[in-house]
mmCIF file of C-alpha atoms and ligand atoms in Angstrom:
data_model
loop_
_atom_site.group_PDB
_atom_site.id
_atom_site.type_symbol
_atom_site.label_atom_id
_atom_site.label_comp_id
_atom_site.label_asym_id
_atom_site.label_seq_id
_atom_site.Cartn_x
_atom_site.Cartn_y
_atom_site.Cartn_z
ATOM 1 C CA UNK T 45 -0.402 -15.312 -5.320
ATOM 2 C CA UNK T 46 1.558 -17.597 -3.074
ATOM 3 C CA UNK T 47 -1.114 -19.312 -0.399
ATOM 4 C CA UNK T 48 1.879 -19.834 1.687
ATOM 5 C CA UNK T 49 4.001 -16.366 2.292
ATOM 6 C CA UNK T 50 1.570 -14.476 4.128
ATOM 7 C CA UNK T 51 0.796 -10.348 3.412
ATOM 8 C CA UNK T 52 0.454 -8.559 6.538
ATOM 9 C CA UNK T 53 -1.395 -4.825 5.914
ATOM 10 C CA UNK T 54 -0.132 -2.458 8.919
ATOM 11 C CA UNK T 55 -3.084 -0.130 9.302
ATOM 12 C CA UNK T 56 -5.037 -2.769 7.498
ATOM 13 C CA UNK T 57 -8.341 -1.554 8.787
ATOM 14 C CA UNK T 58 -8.875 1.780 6.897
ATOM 15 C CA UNK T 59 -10.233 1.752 3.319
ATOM 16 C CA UNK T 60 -6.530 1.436 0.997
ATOM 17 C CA UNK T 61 -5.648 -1.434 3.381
ATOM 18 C CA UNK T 62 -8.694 -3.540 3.637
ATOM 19 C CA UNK T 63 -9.277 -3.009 -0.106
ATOM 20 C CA UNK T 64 -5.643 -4.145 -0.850
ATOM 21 C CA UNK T 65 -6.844 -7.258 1.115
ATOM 22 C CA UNK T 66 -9.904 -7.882 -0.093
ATOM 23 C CA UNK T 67 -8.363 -8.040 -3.268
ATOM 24 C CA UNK T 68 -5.304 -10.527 -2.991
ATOM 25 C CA UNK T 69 -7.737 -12.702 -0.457
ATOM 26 C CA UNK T 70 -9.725 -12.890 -3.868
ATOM 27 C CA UNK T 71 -6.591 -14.083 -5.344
ATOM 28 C CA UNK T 72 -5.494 -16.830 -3.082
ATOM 29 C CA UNK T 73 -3.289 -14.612 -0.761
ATOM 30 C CA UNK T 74 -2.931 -15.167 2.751
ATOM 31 C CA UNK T 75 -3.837 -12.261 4.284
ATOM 32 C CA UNK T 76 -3.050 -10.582 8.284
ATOM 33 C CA UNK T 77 -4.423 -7.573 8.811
ATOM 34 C CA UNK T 78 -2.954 -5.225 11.537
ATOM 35 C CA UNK T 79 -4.225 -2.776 13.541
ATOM 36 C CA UNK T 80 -3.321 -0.684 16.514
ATOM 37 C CA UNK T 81 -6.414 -2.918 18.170
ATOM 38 C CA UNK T 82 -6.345 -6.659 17.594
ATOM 39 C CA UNK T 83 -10.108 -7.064 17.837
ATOM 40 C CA UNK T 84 -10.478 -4.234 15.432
ATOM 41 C CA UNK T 85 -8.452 -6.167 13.245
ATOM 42 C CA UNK T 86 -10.177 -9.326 13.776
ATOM 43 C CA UNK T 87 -13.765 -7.292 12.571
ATOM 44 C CA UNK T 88 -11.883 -5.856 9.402
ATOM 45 C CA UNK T 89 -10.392 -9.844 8.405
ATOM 46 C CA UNK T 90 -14.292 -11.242 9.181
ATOM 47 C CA UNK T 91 -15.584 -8.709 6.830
ATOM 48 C CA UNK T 92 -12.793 -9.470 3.958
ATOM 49 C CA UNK T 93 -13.478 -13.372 4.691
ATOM 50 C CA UNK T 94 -17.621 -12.594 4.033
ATOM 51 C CA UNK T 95 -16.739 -10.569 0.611
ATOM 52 C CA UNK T 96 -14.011 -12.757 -0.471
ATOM 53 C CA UNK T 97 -15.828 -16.497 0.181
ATOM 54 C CA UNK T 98 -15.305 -19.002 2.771
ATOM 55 C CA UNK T 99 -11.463 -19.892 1.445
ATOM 56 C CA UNK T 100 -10.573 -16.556 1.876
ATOM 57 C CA UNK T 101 -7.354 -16.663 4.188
ATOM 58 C CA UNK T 102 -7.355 -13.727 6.219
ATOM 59 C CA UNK T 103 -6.679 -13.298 9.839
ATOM 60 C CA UNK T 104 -6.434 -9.996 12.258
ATOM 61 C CA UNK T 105 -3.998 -9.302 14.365
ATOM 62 C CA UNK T 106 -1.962 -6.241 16.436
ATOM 63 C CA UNK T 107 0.073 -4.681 13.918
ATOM 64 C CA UNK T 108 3.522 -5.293 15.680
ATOM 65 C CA UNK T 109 2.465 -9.287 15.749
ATOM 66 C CA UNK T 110 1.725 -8.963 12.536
ATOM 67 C CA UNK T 111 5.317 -7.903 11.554
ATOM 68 C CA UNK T 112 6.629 -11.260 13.335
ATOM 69 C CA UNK T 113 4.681 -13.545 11.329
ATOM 70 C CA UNK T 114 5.555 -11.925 7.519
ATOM 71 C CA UNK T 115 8.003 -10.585 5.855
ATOM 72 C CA UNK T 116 5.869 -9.334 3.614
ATOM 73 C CA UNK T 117 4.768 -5.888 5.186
ATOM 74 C CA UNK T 118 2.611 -3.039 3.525
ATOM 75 C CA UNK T 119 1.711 0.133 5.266
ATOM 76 C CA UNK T 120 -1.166 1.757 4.450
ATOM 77 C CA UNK T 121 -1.212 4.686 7.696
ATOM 78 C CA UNK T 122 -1.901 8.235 7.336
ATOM 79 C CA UNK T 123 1.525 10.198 6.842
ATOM 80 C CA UNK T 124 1.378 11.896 10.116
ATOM 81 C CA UNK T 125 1.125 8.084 11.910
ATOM 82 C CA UNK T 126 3.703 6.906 10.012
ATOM 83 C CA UNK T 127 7.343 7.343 11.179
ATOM 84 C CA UNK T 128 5.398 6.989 15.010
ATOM 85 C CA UNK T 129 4.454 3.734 13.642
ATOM 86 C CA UNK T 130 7.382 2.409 12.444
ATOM 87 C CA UNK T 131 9.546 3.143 15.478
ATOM 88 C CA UNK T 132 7.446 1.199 17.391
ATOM 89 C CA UNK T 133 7.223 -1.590 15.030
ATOM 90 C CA UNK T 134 11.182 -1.498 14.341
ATOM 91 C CA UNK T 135 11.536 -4.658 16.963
ATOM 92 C CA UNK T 136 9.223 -7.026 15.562
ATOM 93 C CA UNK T 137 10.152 -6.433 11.750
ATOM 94 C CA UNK T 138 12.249 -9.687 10.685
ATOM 95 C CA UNK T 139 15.994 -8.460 8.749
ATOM 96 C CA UNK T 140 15.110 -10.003 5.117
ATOM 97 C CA UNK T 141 11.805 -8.271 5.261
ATOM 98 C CA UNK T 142 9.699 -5.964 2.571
ATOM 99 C CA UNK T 143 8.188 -3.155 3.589
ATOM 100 C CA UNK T 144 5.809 -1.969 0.810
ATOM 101 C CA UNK T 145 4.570 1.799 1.701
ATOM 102 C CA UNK T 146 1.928 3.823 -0.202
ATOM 103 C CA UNK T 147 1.787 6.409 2.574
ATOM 104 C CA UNK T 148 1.049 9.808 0.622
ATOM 105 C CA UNK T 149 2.333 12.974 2.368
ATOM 106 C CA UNK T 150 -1.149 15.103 2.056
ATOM 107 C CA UNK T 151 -0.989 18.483 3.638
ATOM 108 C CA UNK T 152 -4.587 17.295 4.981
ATOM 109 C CA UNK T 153 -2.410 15.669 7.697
ATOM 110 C CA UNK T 154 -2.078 18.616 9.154
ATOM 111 C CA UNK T 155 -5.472 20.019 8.760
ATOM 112 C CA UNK T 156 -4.454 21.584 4.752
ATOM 113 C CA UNK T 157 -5.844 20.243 1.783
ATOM 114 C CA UNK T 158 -5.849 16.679 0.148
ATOM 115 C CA UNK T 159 -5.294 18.178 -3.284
ATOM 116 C CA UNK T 160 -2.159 19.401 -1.969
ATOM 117 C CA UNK T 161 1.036 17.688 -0.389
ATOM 118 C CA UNK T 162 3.552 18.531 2.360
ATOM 119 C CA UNK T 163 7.367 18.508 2.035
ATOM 120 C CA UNK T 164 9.238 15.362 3.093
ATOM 121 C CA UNK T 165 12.669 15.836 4.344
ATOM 122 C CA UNK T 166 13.811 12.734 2.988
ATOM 123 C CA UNK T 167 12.377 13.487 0.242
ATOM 124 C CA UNK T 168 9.319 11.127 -0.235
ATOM 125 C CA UNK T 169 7.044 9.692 2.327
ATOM 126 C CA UNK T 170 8.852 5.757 1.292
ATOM 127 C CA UNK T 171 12.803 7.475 1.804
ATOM 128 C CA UNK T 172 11.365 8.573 5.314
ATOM 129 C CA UNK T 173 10.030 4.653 5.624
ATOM 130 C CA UNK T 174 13.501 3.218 4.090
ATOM 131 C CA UNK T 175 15.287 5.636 7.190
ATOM 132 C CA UNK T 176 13.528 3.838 9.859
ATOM 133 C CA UNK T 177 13.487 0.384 9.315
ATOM 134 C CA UNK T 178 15.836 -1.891 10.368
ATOM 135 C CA UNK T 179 19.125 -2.914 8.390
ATOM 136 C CA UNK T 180 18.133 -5.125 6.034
ATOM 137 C CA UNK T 181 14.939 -4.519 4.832
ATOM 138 C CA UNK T 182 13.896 -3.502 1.939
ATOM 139 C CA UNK T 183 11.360 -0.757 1.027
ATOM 140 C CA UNK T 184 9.308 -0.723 -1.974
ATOM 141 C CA UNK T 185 6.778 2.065 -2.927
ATOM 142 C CA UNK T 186 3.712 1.506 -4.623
ATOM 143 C CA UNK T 187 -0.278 2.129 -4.320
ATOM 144 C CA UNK T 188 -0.129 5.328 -3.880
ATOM 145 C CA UNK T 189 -2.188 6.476 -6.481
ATOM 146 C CA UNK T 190 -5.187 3.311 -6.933
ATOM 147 C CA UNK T 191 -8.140 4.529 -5.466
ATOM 148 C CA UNK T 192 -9.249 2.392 -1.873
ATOM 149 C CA UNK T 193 -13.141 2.924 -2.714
ATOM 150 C CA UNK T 194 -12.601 1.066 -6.305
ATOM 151 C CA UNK T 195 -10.373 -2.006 -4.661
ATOM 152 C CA UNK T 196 -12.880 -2.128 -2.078
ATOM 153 C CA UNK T 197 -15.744 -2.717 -4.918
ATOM 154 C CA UNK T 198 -15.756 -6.107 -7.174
ATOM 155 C CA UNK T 199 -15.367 -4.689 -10.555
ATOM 156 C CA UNK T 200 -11.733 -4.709 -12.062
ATOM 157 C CA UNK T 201 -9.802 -1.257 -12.117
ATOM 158 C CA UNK T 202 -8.534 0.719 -14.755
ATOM 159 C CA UNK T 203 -5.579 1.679 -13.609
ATOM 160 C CA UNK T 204 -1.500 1.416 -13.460
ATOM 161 C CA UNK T 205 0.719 0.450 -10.256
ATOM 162 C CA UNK T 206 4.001 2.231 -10.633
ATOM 163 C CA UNK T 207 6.578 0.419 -8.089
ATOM 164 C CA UNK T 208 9.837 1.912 -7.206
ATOM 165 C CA UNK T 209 12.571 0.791 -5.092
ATOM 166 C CA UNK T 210 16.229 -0.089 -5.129
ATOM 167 C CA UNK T 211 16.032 -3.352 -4.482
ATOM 168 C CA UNK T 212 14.996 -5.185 -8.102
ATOM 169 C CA UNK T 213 14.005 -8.643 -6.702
ATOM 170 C CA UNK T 214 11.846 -6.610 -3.965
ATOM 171 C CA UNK T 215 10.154 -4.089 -6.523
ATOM 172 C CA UNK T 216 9.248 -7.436 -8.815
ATOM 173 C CA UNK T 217 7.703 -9.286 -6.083
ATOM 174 C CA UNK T 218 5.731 -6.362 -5.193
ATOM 175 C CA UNK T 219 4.650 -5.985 -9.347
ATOM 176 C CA UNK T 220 3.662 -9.663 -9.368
ATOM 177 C CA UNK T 221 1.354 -8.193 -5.912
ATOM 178 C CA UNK T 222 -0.145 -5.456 -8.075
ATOM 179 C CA UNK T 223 -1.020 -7.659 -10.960
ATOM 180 C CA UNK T 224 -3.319 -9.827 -8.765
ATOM 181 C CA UNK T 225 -5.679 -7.069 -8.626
ATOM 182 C CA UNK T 226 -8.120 -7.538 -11.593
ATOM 183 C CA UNK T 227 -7.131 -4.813 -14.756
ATOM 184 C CA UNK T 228 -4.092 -3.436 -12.438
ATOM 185 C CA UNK T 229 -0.864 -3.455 -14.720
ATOM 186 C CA UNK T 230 1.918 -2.907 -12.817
ATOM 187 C CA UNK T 231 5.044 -1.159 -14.011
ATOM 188 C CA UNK T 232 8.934 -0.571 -12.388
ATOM 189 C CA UNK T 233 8.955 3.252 -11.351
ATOM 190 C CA UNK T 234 13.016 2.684 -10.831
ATOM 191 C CA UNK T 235 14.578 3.790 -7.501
ATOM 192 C CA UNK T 236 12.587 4.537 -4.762
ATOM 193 C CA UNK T 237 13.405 8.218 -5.476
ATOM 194 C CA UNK T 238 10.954 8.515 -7.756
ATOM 195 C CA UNK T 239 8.333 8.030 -5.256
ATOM 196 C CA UNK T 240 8.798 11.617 -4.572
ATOM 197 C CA UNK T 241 7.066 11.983 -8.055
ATOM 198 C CA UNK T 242 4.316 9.187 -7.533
ATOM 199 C CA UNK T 243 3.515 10.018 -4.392
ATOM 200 C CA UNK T 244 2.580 13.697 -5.589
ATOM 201 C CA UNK T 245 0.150 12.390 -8.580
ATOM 202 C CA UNK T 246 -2.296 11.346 -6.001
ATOM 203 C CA UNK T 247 -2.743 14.977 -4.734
ATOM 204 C CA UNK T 248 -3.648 15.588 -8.429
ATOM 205 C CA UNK T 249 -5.715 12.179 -8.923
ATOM 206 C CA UNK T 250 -7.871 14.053 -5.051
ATOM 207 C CA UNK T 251 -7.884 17.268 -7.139
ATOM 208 C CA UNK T 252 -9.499 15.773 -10.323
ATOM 209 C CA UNK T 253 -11.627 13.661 -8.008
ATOM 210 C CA UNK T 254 -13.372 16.539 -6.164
ATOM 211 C CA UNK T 255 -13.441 18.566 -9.523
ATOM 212 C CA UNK T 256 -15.382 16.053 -11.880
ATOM 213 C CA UNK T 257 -16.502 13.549 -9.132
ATOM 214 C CA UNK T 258 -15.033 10.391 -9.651
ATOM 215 C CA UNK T 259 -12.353 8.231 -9.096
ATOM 216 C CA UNK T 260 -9.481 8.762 -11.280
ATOM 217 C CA UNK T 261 -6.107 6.478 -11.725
ATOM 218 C CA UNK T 262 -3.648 6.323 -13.862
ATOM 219 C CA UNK T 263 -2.563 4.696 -17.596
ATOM 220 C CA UNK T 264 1.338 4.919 -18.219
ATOM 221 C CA UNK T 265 1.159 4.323 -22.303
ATOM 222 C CA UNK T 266 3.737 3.742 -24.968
ATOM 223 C CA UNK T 267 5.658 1.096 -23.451
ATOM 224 C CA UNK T 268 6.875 -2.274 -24.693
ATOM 225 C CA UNK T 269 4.934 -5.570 -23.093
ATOM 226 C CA UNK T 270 7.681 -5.930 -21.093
ATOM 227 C CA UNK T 271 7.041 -2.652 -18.990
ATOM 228 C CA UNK T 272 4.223 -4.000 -17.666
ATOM 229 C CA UNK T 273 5.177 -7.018 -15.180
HETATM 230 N N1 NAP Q 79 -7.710 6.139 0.565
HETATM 231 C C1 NAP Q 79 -7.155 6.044 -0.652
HETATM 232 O O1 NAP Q 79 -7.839 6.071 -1.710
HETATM 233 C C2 NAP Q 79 -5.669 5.844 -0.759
HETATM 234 C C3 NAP Q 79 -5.130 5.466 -1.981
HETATM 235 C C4 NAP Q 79 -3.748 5.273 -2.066
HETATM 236 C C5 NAP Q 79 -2.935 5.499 -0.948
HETATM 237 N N2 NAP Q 79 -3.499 5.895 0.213
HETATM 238 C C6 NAP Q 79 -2.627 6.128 1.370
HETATM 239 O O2 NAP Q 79 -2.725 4.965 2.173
HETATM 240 C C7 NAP Q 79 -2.692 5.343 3.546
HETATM 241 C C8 NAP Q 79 -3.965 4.824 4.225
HETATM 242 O O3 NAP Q 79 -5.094 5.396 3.645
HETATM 243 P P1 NAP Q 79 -6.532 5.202 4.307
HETATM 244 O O4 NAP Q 79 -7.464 6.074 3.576
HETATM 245 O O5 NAP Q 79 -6.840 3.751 4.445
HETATM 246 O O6 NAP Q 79 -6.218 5.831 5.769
HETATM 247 P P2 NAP Q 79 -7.017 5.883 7.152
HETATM 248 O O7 NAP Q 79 -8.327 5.201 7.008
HETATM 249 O O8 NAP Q 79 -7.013 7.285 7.632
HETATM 250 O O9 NAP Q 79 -6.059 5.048 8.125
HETATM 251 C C9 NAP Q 79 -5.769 3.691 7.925
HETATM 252 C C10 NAP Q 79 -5.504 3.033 9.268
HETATM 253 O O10 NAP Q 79 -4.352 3.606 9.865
HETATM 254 C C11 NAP Q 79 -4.403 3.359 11.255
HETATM 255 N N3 NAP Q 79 -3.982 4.556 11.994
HETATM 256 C C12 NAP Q 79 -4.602 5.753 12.039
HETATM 257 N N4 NAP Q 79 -3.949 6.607 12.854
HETATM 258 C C13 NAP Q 79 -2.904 5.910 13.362
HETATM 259 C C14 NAP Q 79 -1.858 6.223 14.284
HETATM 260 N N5 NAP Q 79 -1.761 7.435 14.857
HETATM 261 N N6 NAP Q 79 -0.952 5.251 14.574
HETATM 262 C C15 NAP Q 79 -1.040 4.024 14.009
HETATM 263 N N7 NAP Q 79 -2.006 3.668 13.130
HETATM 264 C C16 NAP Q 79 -2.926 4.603 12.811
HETATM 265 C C17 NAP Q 79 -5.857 3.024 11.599
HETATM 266 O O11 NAP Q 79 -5.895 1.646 11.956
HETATM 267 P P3 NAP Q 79 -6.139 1.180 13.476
HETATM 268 O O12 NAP Q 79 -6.894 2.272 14.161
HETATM 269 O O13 NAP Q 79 -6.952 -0.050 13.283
HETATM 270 O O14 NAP Q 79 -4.783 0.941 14.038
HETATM 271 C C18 NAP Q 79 -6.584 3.261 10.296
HETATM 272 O O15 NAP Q 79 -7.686 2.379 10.090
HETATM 273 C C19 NAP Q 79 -2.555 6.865 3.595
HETATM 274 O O16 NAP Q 79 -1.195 7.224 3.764
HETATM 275 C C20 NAP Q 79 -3.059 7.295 2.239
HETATM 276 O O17 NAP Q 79 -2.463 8.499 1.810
HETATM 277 C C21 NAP Q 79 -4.844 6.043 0.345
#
């Protein structure tokens, strides 16, 4: 993971975030997390730096600050936060940026079930995100279905990354992301329309959870070596 092009997680403080930097500190990243509250975000980067080691390059800061200093963005906000979210951030996010969003639209947002999912307009949660950023950035989707209480435990998942965008060079960068979580393959999902698909499986990967009590992810099988990069 390059040491040099930071990763700034908007919403960075909740479980999917922090895990997701927890993980590429591990790997070398340089990590900003971003929160509504910079102190908040300040407490979530200490307690990444004390799991990840004293090298561990991870800083807090307000979310739209964050934006200005990468161009490497995730999102990791509920679904009812996020189109709020991004308006407000639309000013500080750089033209040439990637926004990577594993927002999930789960009818719990508005007080239904987890194991069940709203409709997006747009179609996915990601074409809502790719509506309201500014021209020329790119949005990738991925995430959506790893589970935040696994990344934010040591051992190595079990479990597949499908990316999906329609920007190529954007959806690889974000691949070679997934990959530096330990036993995280990472395959192209194709245009960011799929995400409509992905983003549903987690409602199933909640429903499976509840039913057998665990923490289920995903294996796509029967590809060549080259699907998985
Ligand atoms: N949990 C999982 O296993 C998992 C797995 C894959 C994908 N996801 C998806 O990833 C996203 C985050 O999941 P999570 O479980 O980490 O969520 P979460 O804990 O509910 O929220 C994450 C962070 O979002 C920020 N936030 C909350 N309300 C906000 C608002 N109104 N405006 C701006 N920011 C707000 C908060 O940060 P501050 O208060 O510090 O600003 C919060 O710590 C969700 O869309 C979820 O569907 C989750």
């Amino acid at each position: 993971m390059s040491p040099v092009r930071p990763v700034a997680i908007l919403g960075g403080t909740g479980p999917a975030g922090m895990g997701l930097g927890l993980r590429w500190a591990r790997a070398g990243g340089t990590i900003i997390i971003g929160s509504r509250d910079a102190h908040r975000a300040q407490e979530t980067a200490a307690k990444i730096r004390e799991r990840a080691g004293e090298h561990a390059n991870v800083s807090g800061m307000e979310n739209s600050e964050a934006c200005a200093a990468a161009d490497i963005l995730v999102l990791t906000v509920p679904f009812e936060s996020q189109a709020g979210l991004l308006k407000q951030l639309k000013p500080a996010i750089t033209e040439g940026s990637i926004l990577v969003d594993a927002t999930v639209p789960l009818a719990a947002s508005v007080g239904g079930r987890a194991s069940r999912t709203l409709g997006v307009w747009q179609g996915s949660a990601a074409q809502q995100a790719a509506e309201l950023v500014p021209k020329g950035v790119s949005v990738v989707a991925a995430f959506h279905n790893v589970s935040a209480e696994l990344l934010g435990g040591d051992e190595p998942l079990d479990c597949d990354v499908i990316v999906c965008s329609d920007d190529a060079d954007a959806g690889q960068l974000v691949r070679e992301l997934a990959t530096r979580i330990p036993g995280v393959r990472a395959v192209d999902g194709g245009k960011l329309e799929n995400s409509r698909i992905v983003e549903q499986i987690t409602a199933l990967l909640i429903g499976l959870n509840i039913r057998h009590k665990g923490h289920a992810g995903i294996r796509i099988t029967g590809l060549p070596p080259d699907a998985y990069r």
